[in-house]
Amino acid sequence: MYKSASDLQFEKTFADLAYANLKDRSPRLLDFLIGFQVLDKDEDDTKGAGVFVFDIGGAPYYGPVFFLNGQLKGSQLLYS
């Protein structure tokens, strides 16, 4: 499946905002960061869900992030 330019722009913007938020709130986690993946978004590019993946002590940890009308939510959560 191919992604449109709009989809790619949304993913880049969302990832950039999420990364900046992570760097600002929990910079020590950056040492354990594996990556960020956008999981889903709406057609209007006003809502989206993504997840950071961290490797801490050899175990995966997941940090969900939600994009709602230009703001990030849920970035304080971390799941093992």
Tab-separated table of N, CA, C and O in Angstrom:
chain	number	residue	atom	x	y	z
A	1	MET	N	0.836	-1.175	0.000
A	1	MET	CA	0.000	0.000	0.000
A	1	MET	C	0.883	1.241	0.000
A	1	MET	O	1.844	1.341	0.743
A	2	TYR	N	0.534	2.193	-0.825
A	2	TYR	CA	1.291	3.424	-0.920
A	2	TYR	C	0.664	4.511	-0.062
A	2	TYR	O	-0.538	4.590	0.087
A	3	LYS	N	1.512	5.355	0.490
A	3	LYS	CA	1.041	6.466	1.309
A	3	LYS	C	1.066	7.737	0.481
A	3	LYS	O	1.998	7.958	-0.298
A	4	SER	N	0.055	8.563	0.683
A	4	SER	CA	-0.005	9.837	-0.032
A	4	SER	C	0.961	10.837	0.601
A	4	SER	O	1.452	10.639	1.715
A	5	ALA	N	1.191	11.924	-0.084
A	5	ALA	CA	2.056	12.983	0.449
A	5	ALA	C	1.470	13.549	1.736
A	5	ALA	O	2.200	13.879	2.671
A	6	SER	N	0.147	13.624	1.797
A	6	SER	CA	-0.528	14.108	3.004
A	6	SER	C	-0.268	13.171	4.182
A	6	SER	O	-0.019	13.626	5.301
A	7	ASP	N	-0.350	11.862	3.935
A	7	ASP	CA	-0.085	10.878	4.990
A	7	ASP	C	1.343	10.991	5.495
A	7	ASP	O	1.598	10.966	6.698
A	8	LEU	N	2.275	11.115	4.567
A	8	LEU	CA	3.684	11.219	4.939
A	8	LEU	C	3.963	12.493	5.722
A	8	LEU	O	4.721	12.478	6.698
A	9	GLN	N	3.322	13.595	5.326
A	9	GLN	CA	3.513	14.864	6.028
A	9	GLN	C	2.943	14.771	7.444
A	9	GLN	O	3.563	15.239	8.393
A	10	PHE	N	1.762	14.156	7.591
A	10	PHE	CA	1.174	13.989	8.916
A	10	PHE	C	2.092	13.157	9.803
A	10	PHE	O	2.347	13.502	10.957
A	11	GLU	N	2.598	12.035	9.274
A	11	GLU	CA	3.481	11.168	10.051
A	11	GLU	C	4.740	11.907	10.480
A	11	GLU	O	5.181	11.768	11.620
A	12	LYS	N	5.318	12.696	9.579
A	12	LYS	CA	6.534	13.443	9.925
A	12	LYS	C	6.241	14.487	10.998
A	12	LYS	O	6.986	14.612	11.978
A	13	THR	N	5.155	15.226	10.834
A	13	THR	CA	4.791	16.252	11.811
A	13	THR	C	4.510	15.630	13.170
A	13	THR	O	4.983	16.117	14.198
A	14	PHE	N	3.729	14.561	13.186
A	14	PHE	CA	3.389	13.865	14.422
A	14	PHE	C	4.659	13.341	15.101
A	14	PHE	O	4.883	13.538	16.296
A	15	ALA	N	5.532	12.683	14.342
A	15	ALA	CA	6.768	12.141	14.904
A	15	ALA	C	7.671	13.252	15.443
A	15	ALA	O	8.249	13.114	16.529
A	16	ASP	N	7.772	14.351	14.720
A	16	ASP	CA	8.605	15.476	15.170
A	16	ASP	C	8.080	16.064	16.484
A	16	ASP	O	8.850	16.345	17.403
A	17	LEU	N	6.755	16.248	16.569
A	17	LEU	CA	6.152	16.769	17.804
A	17	LEU	C	6.347	15.799	18.971
A	17	LEU	O	6.682	16.203	20.082
A	18	ALA	N	6.122	14.522	18.704
A	18	ALA	CA	6.262	13.511	19.759
A	18	ALA	C	7.709	13.437	20.251
A	18	ALA	O	7.961	13.356	21.455
A	19	TYR	N	8.660	13.461	19.328
A	19	TYR	CA	10.071	13.401	19.694
A	19	TYR	C	10.476	14.633	20.509
A	19	TYR	O	11.171	14.516	21.529
A	20	ALA	N	10.033	15.813	20.079
A	20	ALA	CA	10.355	17.045	20.809
A	20	ALA	C	9.764	17.000	22.218
A	20	ALA	O	10.411	17.418	23.188
A	21	ASN	N	8.554	16.477	22.340
A	21	ASN	CA	7.909	16.351	23.640
A	21	ASN	C	8.687	15.377	24.526
A	21	ASN	O	8.922	15.654	25.701
A	22	LEU	N	9.094	14.238	23.961
A	22	LEU	CA	9.871	13.253	24.716
A	22	LEU	C	11.195	13.862	25.174
A	22	LEU	O	11.593	13.714	26.334
A	23	LYS	N	11.869	14.556	24.287
A	23	LYS	CA	13.155	15.175	24.607
A	23	LYS	C	13.010	16.208	25.718
A	23	LYS	O	13.862	16.317	26.592
A	24	ASP	N	11.899	16.924	25.706
A	24	ASP	CA	11.649	17.954	26.706
A	24	ASP	C	11.260	17.362	28.062
A	24	ASP	O	11.721	17.835	29.094
A	25	ARG	N	10.414	16.337	28.055
A	25	ARG	CA	9.869	15.782	29.300
A	25	ARG	C	10.735	14.679	29.908
A	25	ARG	O	10.795	14.546	31.123
A	26	SER	N	11.363	13.845	29.068
A	26	SER	CA	12.124	12.687	29.576
A	26	SER	C	13.376	12.456	28.746
A	26	SER	O	13.508	11.430	28.068
A	27	PRO	N	14.313	13.383	28.775
A	27	PRO	CA	15.485	13.246	27.899
A	27	PRO	C	16.314	11.993	28.161
A	27	PRO	O	16.972	11.489	27.249
A	28	ARG	N	16.272	11.452	29.370
A	28	ARG	CA	17.059	10.241	29.665
A	28	ARG	C	16.545	9.031	28.905
A	28	ARG	O	17.296	8.086	28.648
A	29	LEU	N	15.272	9.030	28.520
A	29	LEU	CA	14.717	7.910	27.751
A	29	LEU	C	15.278	7.839	26.329
A	29	LEU	O	15.235	6.782	25.696
A	30	LEU	N	15.802	8.945	25.824
A	30	LEU	CA	16.329	8.959	24.464
A	30	LEU	C	17.463	7.949	24.282
A	30	LEU	O	17.649	7.420	23.185
A	31	ASP	N	18.194	7.650	25.359
A	31	ASP	CA	19.282	6.667	25.276
A	31	ASP	C	18.759	5.265	24.993
A	31	ASP	O	19.505	4.411	24.524
A	32	PHE	N	17.482	5.026	25.264
A	32	PHE	CA	16.896	3.693	25.115
A	32	PHE	C	15.937	3.599	23.930
A	32	PHE	O	15.344	2.552	23.683
A	33	LEU	N	15.775	4.692	23.186
A	33	LEU	CA	14.806	4.767	22.097
A	33	LEU	C	15.197	3.873	20.928
A	33	LEU	O	16.313	3.936	20.427
A	34	ILE	N	14.254	3.038	20.509
A	34	ILE	CA	14.429	2.234	19.295
A	34	ILE	C	13.788	2.949	18.114
A	34	ILE	O	14.368	3.036	17.047
A	35	GLY	N	12.567	3.468	18.323
A	35	GLY	CA	11.901	4.161	17.231
A	35	GLY	C	10.511	4.623	17.596
A	35	GLY	O	10.043	4.455	18.718
A	36	PHE	N	9.850	5.221	16.613
A	36	PHE	CA	8.485	5.725	16.747
A	36	PHE	C	7.701	5.273	15.533
A	36	PHE	O	8.203	5.331	14.412
A	37	GLN	N	6.471	4.838	15.759
A	37	GLN	CA	5.613	4.389	14.661
A	37	GLN	C	4.228	5.001	14.802
A	37	GLN	O	3.642	4.944	15.877
A	38	VAL	N	3.729	5.589	13.720
A	38	VAL	CA	2.342	6.046	13.693
A	38	VAL	C	1.482	4.815	13.447
A	38	VAL	O	1.699	4.072	12.485
A	39	LEU	N	0.513	4.588	14.326
A	39	LEU	CA	-0.334	3.407	14.222
A	39	LEU	C	-1.596	3.664	13.407
A	39	LEU	O	-2.035	2.801	12.648
A	40	ASP	N	-2.186	4.844	13.588
A	40	ASP	CA	-3.440	5.150	12.898
A	40	ASP	C	-3.669	6.652	12.911
A	40	ASP	O	-3.107	7.360	13.746
A	41	LYS	N	-4.496	7.123	11.988
A	41	LYS	CA	-4.877	8.531	11.933
A	41	LYS	C	-6.222	8.627	11.250
A	41	LYS	O	-6.638	7.711	10.543
A	42	ASP	N	-6.909	9.753	11.465
A	42	ASP	CA	-8.179	9.951	10.763
A	42	ASP	C	-7.927	10.610	9.411
A	42	ASP	O	-6.808	11.033	9.110
A	43	GLU	N	-8.950	10.680	8.597
A	43	GLU	CA	-8.800	11.226	7.250
A	43	GLU	C	-8.556	12.732	7.242
A	43	GLU	O	-8.004	13.264	6.285
A	44	ASP	N	-8.981	13.408	8.316
A	44	ASP	CA	-8.820	14.863	8.388
A	44	ASP	C	-7.474	15.290	8.968
A	44	ASP	O	-7.215	16.488	9.096
A	45	ASP	N	-6.646	14.340	9.361
A	45	ASP	CA	-5.343	14.620	9.985
A	45	ASP	C	-5.479	15.429	11.263
A	45	ASP	O	-4.620	16.250	11.594
A	46	THR	N	-6.573	15.224	12.011
A	46	THR	CA	-6.762	15.917	13.283
A	46	THR	C	-6.587	14.992	14.475
A	46	THR	O	-6.464	15.459	15.603
A	47	LYS	N	-6.566	13.680	14.226
A	47	LYS	CA	-6.390	12.696	15.292
A	47	LYS	C	-5.457	11.600	14.807
A	47	LYS	O	-5.491	11.199	13.647
A	48	GLY	N	-4.621	11.131	15.736
A	48	GLY	CA	-3.720	10.043	15.395
A	48	GLY	C	-3.209	9.358	16.642
A	48	GLY	O	-3.298	9.904	17.747
A	49	ALA	N	-2.709	8.156	16.459
A	49	ALA	CA	-2.119	7.388	17.558
A	49	ALA	C	-0.768	6.869	17.095
A	49	ALA	O	-0.616	6.416	15.965
A	50	GLY	N	0.205	6.962	17.982
A	50	GLY	CA	1.543	6.478	17.682
A	50	GLY	C	2.152	5.869	18.927
A	50	GLY	O	1.582	5.962	20.020
A	51	VAL	N	3.313	5.248	18.756
A	51	VAL	CA	3.957	4.610	19.900
A	51	VAL	C	5.477	4.707	19.759
A	51	VAL	O	6.022	4.528	18.670
A	52	PHE	N	6.123	5.056	20.869
A	52	PHE	CA	7.577	4.948	20.973
A	52	PHE	C	7.890	3.544	21.460
A	52	PHE	O	7.147	2.978	22.262
A	53	VAL	N	9.019	3.013	21.024
A	53	VAL	CA	9.492	1.728	21.530
A	53	VAL	C	10.879	1.964	22.114
A	53	VAL	O	11.736	2.573	21.479
A	54	PHE	N	11.053	1.485	23.346
A	54	PHE	CA	12.319	1.616	24.055
A	54	PHE	C	12.841	0.236	24.421
A	54	PHE	O	12.061	-0.677	24.671
A	55	ASP	N	14.141	0.083	24.460
A	55	ASP	CA	14.781	-1.138	24.954
A	55	ASP	C	15.481	-0.764	26.253
A	55	ASP	O	16.524	-0.124	26.248
A	56	ILE	N	14.866	-1.176	27.370
A	56	ILE	CA	15.411	-0.852	28.687
A	56	ILE	C	15.780	-2.154	29.373
A	56	ILE	O	14.911	-2.969	29.694
A	57	GLY	N	17.063	-2.381	29.554
A	57	GLY	CA	17.523	-3.610	30.193
A	57	GLY	C	17.198	-4.855	29.401
A	57	GLY	O	16.973	-5.913	29.979
A	58	GLY	N	17.123	-4.738	28.083
A	58	GLY	CA	16.828	-5.885	27.233
A	58	GLY	C	15.348	-6.185	27.083
A	58	GLY	O	14.978	-7.138	26.412
A	59	ALA	N	14.490	-5.391	27.704
A	59	ALA	CA	13.044	-5.601	27.604
A	59	ALA	C	12.406	-4.443	26.835
A	59	ALA	O	12.820	-3.297	26.998
A	60	PRO	N	11.397	-4.738	26.009
A	60	PRO	CA	10.731	-3.661	25.284
A	60	PRO	C	9.745	-2.911	26.177
A	60	PRO	O	9.039	-3.504	26.988
A	61	TYR	N	9.723	-1.609	26.035
A	61	TYR	CA	8.748	-0.749	26.712
A	61	TYR	C	8.100	0.120	25.641
A	61	TYR	O	8.757	0.539	24.689
A	62	TYR	N	6.814	0.372	25.825
A	62	TYR	CA	6.042	1.085	24.825
A	62	TYR	C	5.463	2.360	25.425
A	62	TYR	O	4.876	2.329	26.505
A	63	GLY	N	5.630	3.457	24.714
A	63	GLY	CA	5.109	4.746	25.157
A	63	GLY	C	4.123	5.284	24.138
A	63	GLY	O	4.527	5.827	23.119
A	64	PRO	N	2.813	5.104	24.399
A	64	PRO	CA	1.822	5.595	23.445
A	64	PRO	C	1.737	7.120	23.458
A	64	PRO	O	1.953	7.754	24.486
A	65	VAL	N	1.424	7.670	22.309
A	65	VAL	CA	1.252	9.113	22.155
A	65	VAL	C	0.032	9.314	21.250
A	65	VAL	O	-0.118	8.618	20.251
A	66	PHE	N	-0.808	10.259	21.635
A	66	PHE	CA	-2.008	10.539	20.866
A	66	PHE	C	-1.982	11.989	20.386
A	66	PHE	O	-1.610	12.884	21.139
A	67	PHE	N	-2.373	12.190	19.156
A	67	PHE	CA	-2.430	13.512	18.535
A	67	PHE	C	-3.900	13.880	18.403
A	67	PHE	O	-4.659	13.188	17.712
A	68	LEU	N	-4.329	14.929	19.104
A	68	LEU	CA	-5.726	15.365	19.075
A	68	LEU	C	-5.787	16.861	18.785
A	68	LEU	O	-5.407	17.679	19.619
A	69	ASN	N	-6.226	17.193	17.585
A	69	ASN	CA	-6.398	18.589	17.184
A	69	ASN	C	-5.153	19.447	17.433
A	69	ASN	O	-5.229	20.528	17.996
A	70	GLY	N	-3.995	18.934	17.054
A	70	GLY	CA	-2.761	19.698	17.157
A	70	GLY	C	-2.032	19.594	18.483
A	70	GLY	O	-0.998	20.209	18.656
A	71	GLN	N	-2.577	18.833	19.434
A	71	GLN	CA	-1.931	18.680	20.734
A	71	GLN	C	-1.620	17.215	21.005
A	71	GLN	O	-2.343	16.326	20.568
A	72	LEU	N	-0.539	16.983	21.753
A	72	LEU	CA	-0.167	15.626	22.138
A	72	LEU	C	-0.784	15.279	23.478
A	72	LEU	O	-0.826	16.097	24.388
A	73	LYS	N	-1.232	14.032	23.599
A	73	LYS	CA	-1.829	13.536	24.837
A	73	LYS	C	-1.219	12.168	25.150
A	73	LYS	O	-0.753	11.469	24.269
A	74	GLY	N	-1.240	11.797	26.422
A	74	GLY	CA	-0.838	10.455	26.825
A	74	GLY	C	0.647	10.188	26.839
A	74	GLY	O	1.065	9.056	27.034
A	75	SER	N	1.457	11.205	26.665
A	75	SER	CA	2.900	10.979	26.547
A	75	SER	C	3.572	10.658	27.878
A	75	SER	O	4.760	10.385	27.915
A	76	GLN	N	2.822	10.657	28.978
A	76	GLN	CA	3.401	10.334	30.273
A	76	GLN	C	3.259	8.840	30.607
A	76	GLN	O	3.676	8.411	31.674
A	77	LEU	N	2.706	8.045	29.704
A	77	LEU	CA	2.489	6.621	29.938
A	77	LEU	C	3.642	5.793	29.395
A	77	LEU	O	4.220	6.126	28.367
A	78	LEU	N	3.955	4.690	30.077
A	78	LEU	CA	4.975	3.755	29.615
A	78	LEU	C	4.555	2.355	30.039
A	78	LEU	O	4.246	2.119	31.206
A	79	TYR	N	4.500	1.434	29.083
A	79	TYR	CA	4.043	0.069	29.340
A	79	TYR	C	5.160	-0.921	29.076
A	79	TYR	O	5.918	-0.765	28.122
A	80	SER	N	5.229	-1.962	29.916
A	80	SER	CA	6.214	-3.025	29.686
A	80	SER	C	5.537	-4.213	29.041
A	80	SER	O	4.343	-4.348	29.041
